[in-house]
mmCIF file of C-alpha atoms in Angstrom:
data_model
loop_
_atom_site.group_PDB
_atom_site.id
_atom_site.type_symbol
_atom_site.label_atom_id
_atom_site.label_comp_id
_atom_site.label_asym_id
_atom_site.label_seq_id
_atom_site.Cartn_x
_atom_site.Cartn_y
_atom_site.Cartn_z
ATOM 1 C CA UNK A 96 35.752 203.898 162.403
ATOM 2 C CA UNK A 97 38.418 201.155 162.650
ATOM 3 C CA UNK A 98 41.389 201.644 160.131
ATOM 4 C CA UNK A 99 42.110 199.094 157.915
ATOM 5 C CA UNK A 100 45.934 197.988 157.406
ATOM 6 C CA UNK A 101 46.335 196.539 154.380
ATOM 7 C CA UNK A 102 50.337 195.147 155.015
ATOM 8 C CA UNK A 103 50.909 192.018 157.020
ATOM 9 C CA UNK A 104 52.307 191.772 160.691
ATOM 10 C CA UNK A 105 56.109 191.579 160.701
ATOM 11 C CA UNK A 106 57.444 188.235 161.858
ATOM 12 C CA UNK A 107 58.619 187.891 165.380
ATOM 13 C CA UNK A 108 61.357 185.875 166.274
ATOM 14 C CA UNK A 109 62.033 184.524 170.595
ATOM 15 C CA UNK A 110 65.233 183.161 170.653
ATOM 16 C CA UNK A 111 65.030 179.348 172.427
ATOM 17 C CA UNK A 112 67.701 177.599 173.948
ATOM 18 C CA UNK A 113 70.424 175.733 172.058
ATOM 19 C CA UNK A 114 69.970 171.637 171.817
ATOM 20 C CA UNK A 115 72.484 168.992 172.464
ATOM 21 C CA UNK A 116 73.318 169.554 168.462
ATOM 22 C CA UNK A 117 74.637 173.414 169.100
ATOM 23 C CA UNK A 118 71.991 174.215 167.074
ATOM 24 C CA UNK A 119 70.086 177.477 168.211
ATOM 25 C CA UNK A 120 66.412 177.987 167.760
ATOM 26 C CA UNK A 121 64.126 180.361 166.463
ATOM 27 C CA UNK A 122 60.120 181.152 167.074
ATOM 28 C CA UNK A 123 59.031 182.828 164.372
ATOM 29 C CA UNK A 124 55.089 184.261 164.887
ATOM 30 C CA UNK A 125 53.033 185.827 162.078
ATOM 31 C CA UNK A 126 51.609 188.782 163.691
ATOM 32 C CA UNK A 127 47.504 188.289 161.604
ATOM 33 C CA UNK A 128 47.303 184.731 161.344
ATOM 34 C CA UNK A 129 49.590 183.584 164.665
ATOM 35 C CA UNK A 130 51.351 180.447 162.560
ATOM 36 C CA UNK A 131 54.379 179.849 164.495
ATOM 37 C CA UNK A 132 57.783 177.601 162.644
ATOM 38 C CA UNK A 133 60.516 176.449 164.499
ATOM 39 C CA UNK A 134 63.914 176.776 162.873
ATOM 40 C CA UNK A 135 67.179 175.941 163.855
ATOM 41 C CA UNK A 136 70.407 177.629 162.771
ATOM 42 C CA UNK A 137 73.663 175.931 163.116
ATOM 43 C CA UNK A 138 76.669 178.110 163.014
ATOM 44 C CA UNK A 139 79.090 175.328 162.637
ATOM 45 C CA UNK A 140 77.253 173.724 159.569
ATOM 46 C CA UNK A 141 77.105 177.160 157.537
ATOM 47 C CA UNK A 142 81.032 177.477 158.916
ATOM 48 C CA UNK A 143 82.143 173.928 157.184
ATOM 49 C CA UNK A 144 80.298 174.857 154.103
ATOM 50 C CA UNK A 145 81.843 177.843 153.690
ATOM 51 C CA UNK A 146 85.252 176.261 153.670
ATOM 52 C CA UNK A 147 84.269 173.584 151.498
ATOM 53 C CA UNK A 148 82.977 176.149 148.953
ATOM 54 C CA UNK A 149 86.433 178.202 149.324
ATOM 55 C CA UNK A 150 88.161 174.699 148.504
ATOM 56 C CA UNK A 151 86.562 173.707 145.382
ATOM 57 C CA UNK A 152 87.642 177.008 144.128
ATOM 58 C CA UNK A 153 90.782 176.366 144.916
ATOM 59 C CA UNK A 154 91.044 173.332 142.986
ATOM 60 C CA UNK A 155 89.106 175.150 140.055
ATOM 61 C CA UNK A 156 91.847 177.580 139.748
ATOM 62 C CA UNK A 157 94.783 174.941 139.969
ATOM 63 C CA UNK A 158 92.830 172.577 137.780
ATOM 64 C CA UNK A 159 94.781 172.598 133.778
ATOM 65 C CA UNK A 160 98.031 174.502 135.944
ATOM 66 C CA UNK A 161 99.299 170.912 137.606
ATOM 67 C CA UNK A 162 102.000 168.863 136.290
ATOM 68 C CA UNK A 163 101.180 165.033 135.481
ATOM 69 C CA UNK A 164 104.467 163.040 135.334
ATOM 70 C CA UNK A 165 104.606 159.887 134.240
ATOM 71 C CA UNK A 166 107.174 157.248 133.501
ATOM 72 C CA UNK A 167 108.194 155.789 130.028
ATOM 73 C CA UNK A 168 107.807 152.734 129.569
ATOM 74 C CA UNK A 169 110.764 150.509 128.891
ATOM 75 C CA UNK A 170 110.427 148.535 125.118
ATOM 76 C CA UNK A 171 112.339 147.044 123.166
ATOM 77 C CA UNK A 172 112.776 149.663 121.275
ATOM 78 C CA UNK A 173 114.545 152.244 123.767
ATOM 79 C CA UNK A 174 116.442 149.400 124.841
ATOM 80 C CA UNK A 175 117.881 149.041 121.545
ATOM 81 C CA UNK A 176 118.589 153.117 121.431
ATOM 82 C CA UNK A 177 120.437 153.044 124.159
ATOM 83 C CA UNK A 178 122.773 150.096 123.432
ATOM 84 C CA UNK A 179 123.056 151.592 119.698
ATOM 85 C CA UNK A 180 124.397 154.803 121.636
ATOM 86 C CA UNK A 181 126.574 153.364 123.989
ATOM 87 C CA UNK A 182 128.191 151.282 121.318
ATOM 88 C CA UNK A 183 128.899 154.347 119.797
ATOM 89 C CA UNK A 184 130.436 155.935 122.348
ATOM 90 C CA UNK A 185 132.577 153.208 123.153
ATOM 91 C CA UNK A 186 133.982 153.252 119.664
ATOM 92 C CA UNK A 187 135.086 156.810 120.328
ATOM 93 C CA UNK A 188 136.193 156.439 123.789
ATOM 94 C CA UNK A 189 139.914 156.348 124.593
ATOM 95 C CA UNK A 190 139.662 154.718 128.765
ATOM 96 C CA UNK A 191 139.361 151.262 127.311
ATOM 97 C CA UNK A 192 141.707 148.751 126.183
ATOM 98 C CA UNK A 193 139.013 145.793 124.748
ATOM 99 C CA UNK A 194 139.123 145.047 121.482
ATOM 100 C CA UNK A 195 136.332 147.323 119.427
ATOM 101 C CA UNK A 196 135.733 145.045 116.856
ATOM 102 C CA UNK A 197 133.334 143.605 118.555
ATOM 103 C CA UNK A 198 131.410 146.611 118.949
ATOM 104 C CA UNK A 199 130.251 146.202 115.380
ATOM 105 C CA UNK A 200 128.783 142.813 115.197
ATOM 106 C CA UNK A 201 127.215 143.962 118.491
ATOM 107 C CA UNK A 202 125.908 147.654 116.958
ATOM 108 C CA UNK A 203 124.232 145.429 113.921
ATOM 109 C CA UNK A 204 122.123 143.259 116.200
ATOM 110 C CA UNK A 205 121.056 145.562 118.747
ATOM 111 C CA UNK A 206 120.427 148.766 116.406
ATOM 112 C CA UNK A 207 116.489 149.596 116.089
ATOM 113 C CA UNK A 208 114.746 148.922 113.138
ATOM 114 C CA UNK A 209 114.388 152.329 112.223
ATOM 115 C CA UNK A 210 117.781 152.838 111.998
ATOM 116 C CA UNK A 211 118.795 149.950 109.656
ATOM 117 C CA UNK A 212 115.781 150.830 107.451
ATOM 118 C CA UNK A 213 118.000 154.423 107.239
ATOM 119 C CA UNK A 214 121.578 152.825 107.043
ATOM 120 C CA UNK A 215 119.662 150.051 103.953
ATOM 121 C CA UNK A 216 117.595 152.905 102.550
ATOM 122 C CA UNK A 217 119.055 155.397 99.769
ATOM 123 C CA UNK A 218 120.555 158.231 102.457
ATOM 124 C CA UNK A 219 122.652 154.849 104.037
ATOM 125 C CA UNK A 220 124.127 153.963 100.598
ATOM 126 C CA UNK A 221 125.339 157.558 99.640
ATOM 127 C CA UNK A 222 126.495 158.151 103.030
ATOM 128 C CA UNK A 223 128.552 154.641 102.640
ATOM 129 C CA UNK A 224 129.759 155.565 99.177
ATOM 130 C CA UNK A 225 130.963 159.183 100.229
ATOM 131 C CA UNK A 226 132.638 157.448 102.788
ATOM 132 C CA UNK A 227 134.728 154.674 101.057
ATOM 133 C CA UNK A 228 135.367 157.640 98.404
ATOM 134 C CA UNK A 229 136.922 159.732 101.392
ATOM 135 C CA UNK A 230 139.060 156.415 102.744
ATOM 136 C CA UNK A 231 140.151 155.915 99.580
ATOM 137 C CA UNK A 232 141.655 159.163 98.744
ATOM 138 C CA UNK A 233 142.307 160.318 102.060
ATOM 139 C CA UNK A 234 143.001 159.596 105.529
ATOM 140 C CA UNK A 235 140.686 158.679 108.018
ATOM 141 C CA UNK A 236 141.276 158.753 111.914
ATOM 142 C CA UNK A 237 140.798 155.045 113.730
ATOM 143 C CA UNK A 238 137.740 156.479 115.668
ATOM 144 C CA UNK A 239 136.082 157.126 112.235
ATOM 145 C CA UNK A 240 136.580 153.534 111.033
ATOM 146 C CA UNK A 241 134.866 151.754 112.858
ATOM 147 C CA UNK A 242 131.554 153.122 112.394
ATOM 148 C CA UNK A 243 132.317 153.140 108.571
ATOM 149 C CA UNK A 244 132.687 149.639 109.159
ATOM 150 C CA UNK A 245 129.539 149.073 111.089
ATOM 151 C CA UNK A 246 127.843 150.937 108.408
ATOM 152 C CA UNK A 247 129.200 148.527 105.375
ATOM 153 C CA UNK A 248 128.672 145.775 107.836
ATOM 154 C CA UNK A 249 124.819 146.404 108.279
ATOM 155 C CA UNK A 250 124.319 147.124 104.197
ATOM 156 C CA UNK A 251 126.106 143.848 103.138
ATOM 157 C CA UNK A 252 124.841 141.643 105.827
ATOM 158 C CA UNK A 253 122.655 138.899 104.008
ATOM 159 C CA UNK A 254 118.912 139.243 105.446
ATOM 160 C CA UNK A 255 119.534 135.897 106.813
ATOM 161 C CA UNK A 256 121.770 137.668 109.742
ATOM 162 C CA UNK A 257 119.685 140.674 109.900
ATOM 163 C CA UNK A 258 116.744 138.679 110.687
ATOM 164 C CA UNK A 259 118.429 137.943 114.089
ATOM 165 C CA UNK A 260 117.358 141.133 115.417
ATOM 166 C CA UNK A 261 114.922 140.612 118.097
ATOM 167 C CA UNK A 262 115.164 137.125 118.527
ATOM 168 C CA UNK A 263 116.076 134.771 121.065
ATOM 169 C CA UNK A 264 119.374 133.325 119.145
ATOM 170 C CA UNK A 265 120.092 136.941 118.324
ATOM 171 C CA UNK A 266 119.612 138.363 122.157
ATOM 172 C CA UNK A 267 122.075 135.200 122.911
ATOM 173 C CA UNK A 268 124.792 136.039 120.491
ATOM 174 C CA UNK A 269 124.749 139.868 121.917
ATOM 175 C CA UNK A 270 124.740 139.205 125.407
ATOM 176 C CA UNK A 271 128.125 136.883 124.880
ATOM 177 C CA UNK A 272 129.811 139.535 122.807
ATOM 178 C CA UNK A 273 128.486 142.152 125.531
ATOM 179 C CA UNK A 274 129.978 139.624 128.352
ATOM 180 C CA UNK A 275 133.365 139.482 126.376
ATOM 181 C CA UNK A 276 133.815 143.030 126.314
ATOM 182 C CA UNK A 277 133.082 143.879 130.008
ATOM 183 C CA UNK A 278 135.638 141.011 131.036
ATOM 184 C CA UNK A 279 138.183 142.427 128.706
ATOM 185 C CA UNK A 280 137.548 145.733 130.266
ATOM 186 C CA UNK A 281 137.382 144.892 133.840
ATOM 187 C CA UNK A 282 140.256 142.260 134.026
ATOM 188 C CA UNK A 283 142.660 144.590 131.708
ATOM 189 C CA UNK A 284 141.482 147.821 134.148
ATOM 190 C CA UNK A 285 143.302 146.461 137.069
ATOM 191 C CA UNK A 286 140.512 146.884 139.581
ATOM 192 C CA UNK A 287 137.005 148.667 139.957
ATOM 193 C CA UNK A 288 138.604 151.315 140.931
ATOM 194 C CA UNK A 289 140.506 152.262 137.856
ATOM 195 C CA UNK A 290 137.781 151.548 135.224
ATOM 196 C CA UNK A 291 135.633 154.292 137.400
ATOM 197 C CA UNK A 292 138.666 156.733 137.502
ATOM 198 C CA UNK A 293 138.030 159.861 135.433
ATOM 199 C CA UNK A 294 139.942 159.034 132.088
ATOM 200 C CA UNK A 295 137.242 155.522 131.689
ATOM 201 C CA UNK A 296 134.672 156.039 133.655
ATOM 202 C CA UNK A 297 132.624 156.784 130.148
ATOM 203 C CA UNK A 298 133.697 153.537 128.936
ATOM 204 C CA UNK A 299 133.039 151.892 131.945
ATOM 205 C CA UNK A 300 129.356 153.179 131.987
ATOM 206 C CA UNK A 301 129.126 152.686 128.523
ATOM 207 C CA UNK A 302 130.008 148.788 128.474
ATOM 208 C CA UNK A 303 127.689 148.699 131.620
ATOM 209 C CA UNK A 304 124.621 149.865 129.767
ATOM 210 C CA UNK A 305 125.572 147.301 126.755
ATOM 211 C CA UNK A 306 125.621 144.406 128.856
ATOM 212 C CA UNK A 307 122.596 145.792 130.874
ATOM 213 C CA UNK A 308 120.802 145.976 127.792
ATOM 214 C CA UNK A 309 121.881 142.687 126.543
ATOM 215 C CA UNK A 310 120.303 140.816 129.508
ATOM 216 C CA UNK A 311 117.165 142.622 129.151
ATOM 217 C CA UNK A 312 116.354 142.086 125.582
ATOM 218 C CA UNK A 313 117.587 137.949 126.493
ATOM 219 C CA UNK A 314 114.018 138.294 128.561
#
């Protein structure tokens, strides 16, 4: 009597010889029913996938850690925060010798809307009447007056003048005050050199970001 196995042949494999693709060959032979399939196993191909895999984890893991940047746009409106702070500063500074009267027309043209809504609104008027309360009763440095004045100045002014803001005629009449006050500064400096020396070199930048500014919003 013959036995009778049950379990199926275990497959064979006979290496071949590699192809002009480096890819190595297999024979695999089923013992019972003698089917033969050619494989081929590439070394390199399971090599590159592996290091693709290992990169697209990487990237997983730094994906919601990077840092976008991205630029602000320049408006209008930052344009017109940035000459309302540098005619600010310029009304404080001491390295100038131009004539800061000027600065207030200027401050009233150029200042956003948001902020003459403020100086027009209720908080502007009380902070105006506490303030002509205080020069009336007491003294007030010069560096304090003129924004007092630029403050009266921008509650008075008929809408007629305010409506200037953001026009052409308006961008026209700023950039010629702005002009005005960088020749006063330059020509009664000396030289370049002296309006960059340490005691007005915030002046200097200052009236260089107002006339900046000015030619900008002309456009």
């Amino acid at each position: 009597m013959v036995p009778l196995s049950l379990s199926s042949s275990p497959l064979t494999t006979f290496p071949l010889n590699y192809n002009n693709n480096n890819k190595k060959a297999f024979l695999f032979i089923n013992g019972d029913q003698r089917n033969t399939s050619l494989a081929y196993y590439n070394p390199l191909s399971l090599r590159l996938s592996s290091v693709g895999m290992a990169m697209m984890m990487k990237k997983k893991k730094k994906k919601g850690f990077g840092t976008v940047c991205h630029a602000a746009p320049i408006t209008a409106r930052n344009l017109q925060f940035i000459s309302s702070v540098s005619s600010l500063v310029l009304m404080f500074s001491k390295g100038t010798a131009i004539q800061k009267s000027f600065i207030v027309p200027l401050f009233a043209l150029q200042a956003p809307v948001a902020v003459i809504s403020w100086i027009k609104g209720e908080y502007g008027m009380w902070t105006a009447f506490l303030a002509l309360l205080i020069r009336l009763f007491f003294f007030i440095p010069g560096e304090l007056e003129l924004p007092f004045l630029a403050l009266i100045l921008v509650i008075v002014a008929p809408y007629q003048v305010m409506n200037l803001q953001g026009t052409q005629q308006g961008a026209i009449v700023s950039l010629l005050i702005a002009g005005y006050l960088a020749f006063q500064h330059f020509s009664r400096a000396g030289s370049l050199q002296k309006s960059i020396e340490q005691g007005s070199i915030i002046a200097t930048l200052a009236i260089v970001c107002i006339t900046a500014v000015s030619l900008l919003l002309l456009f």
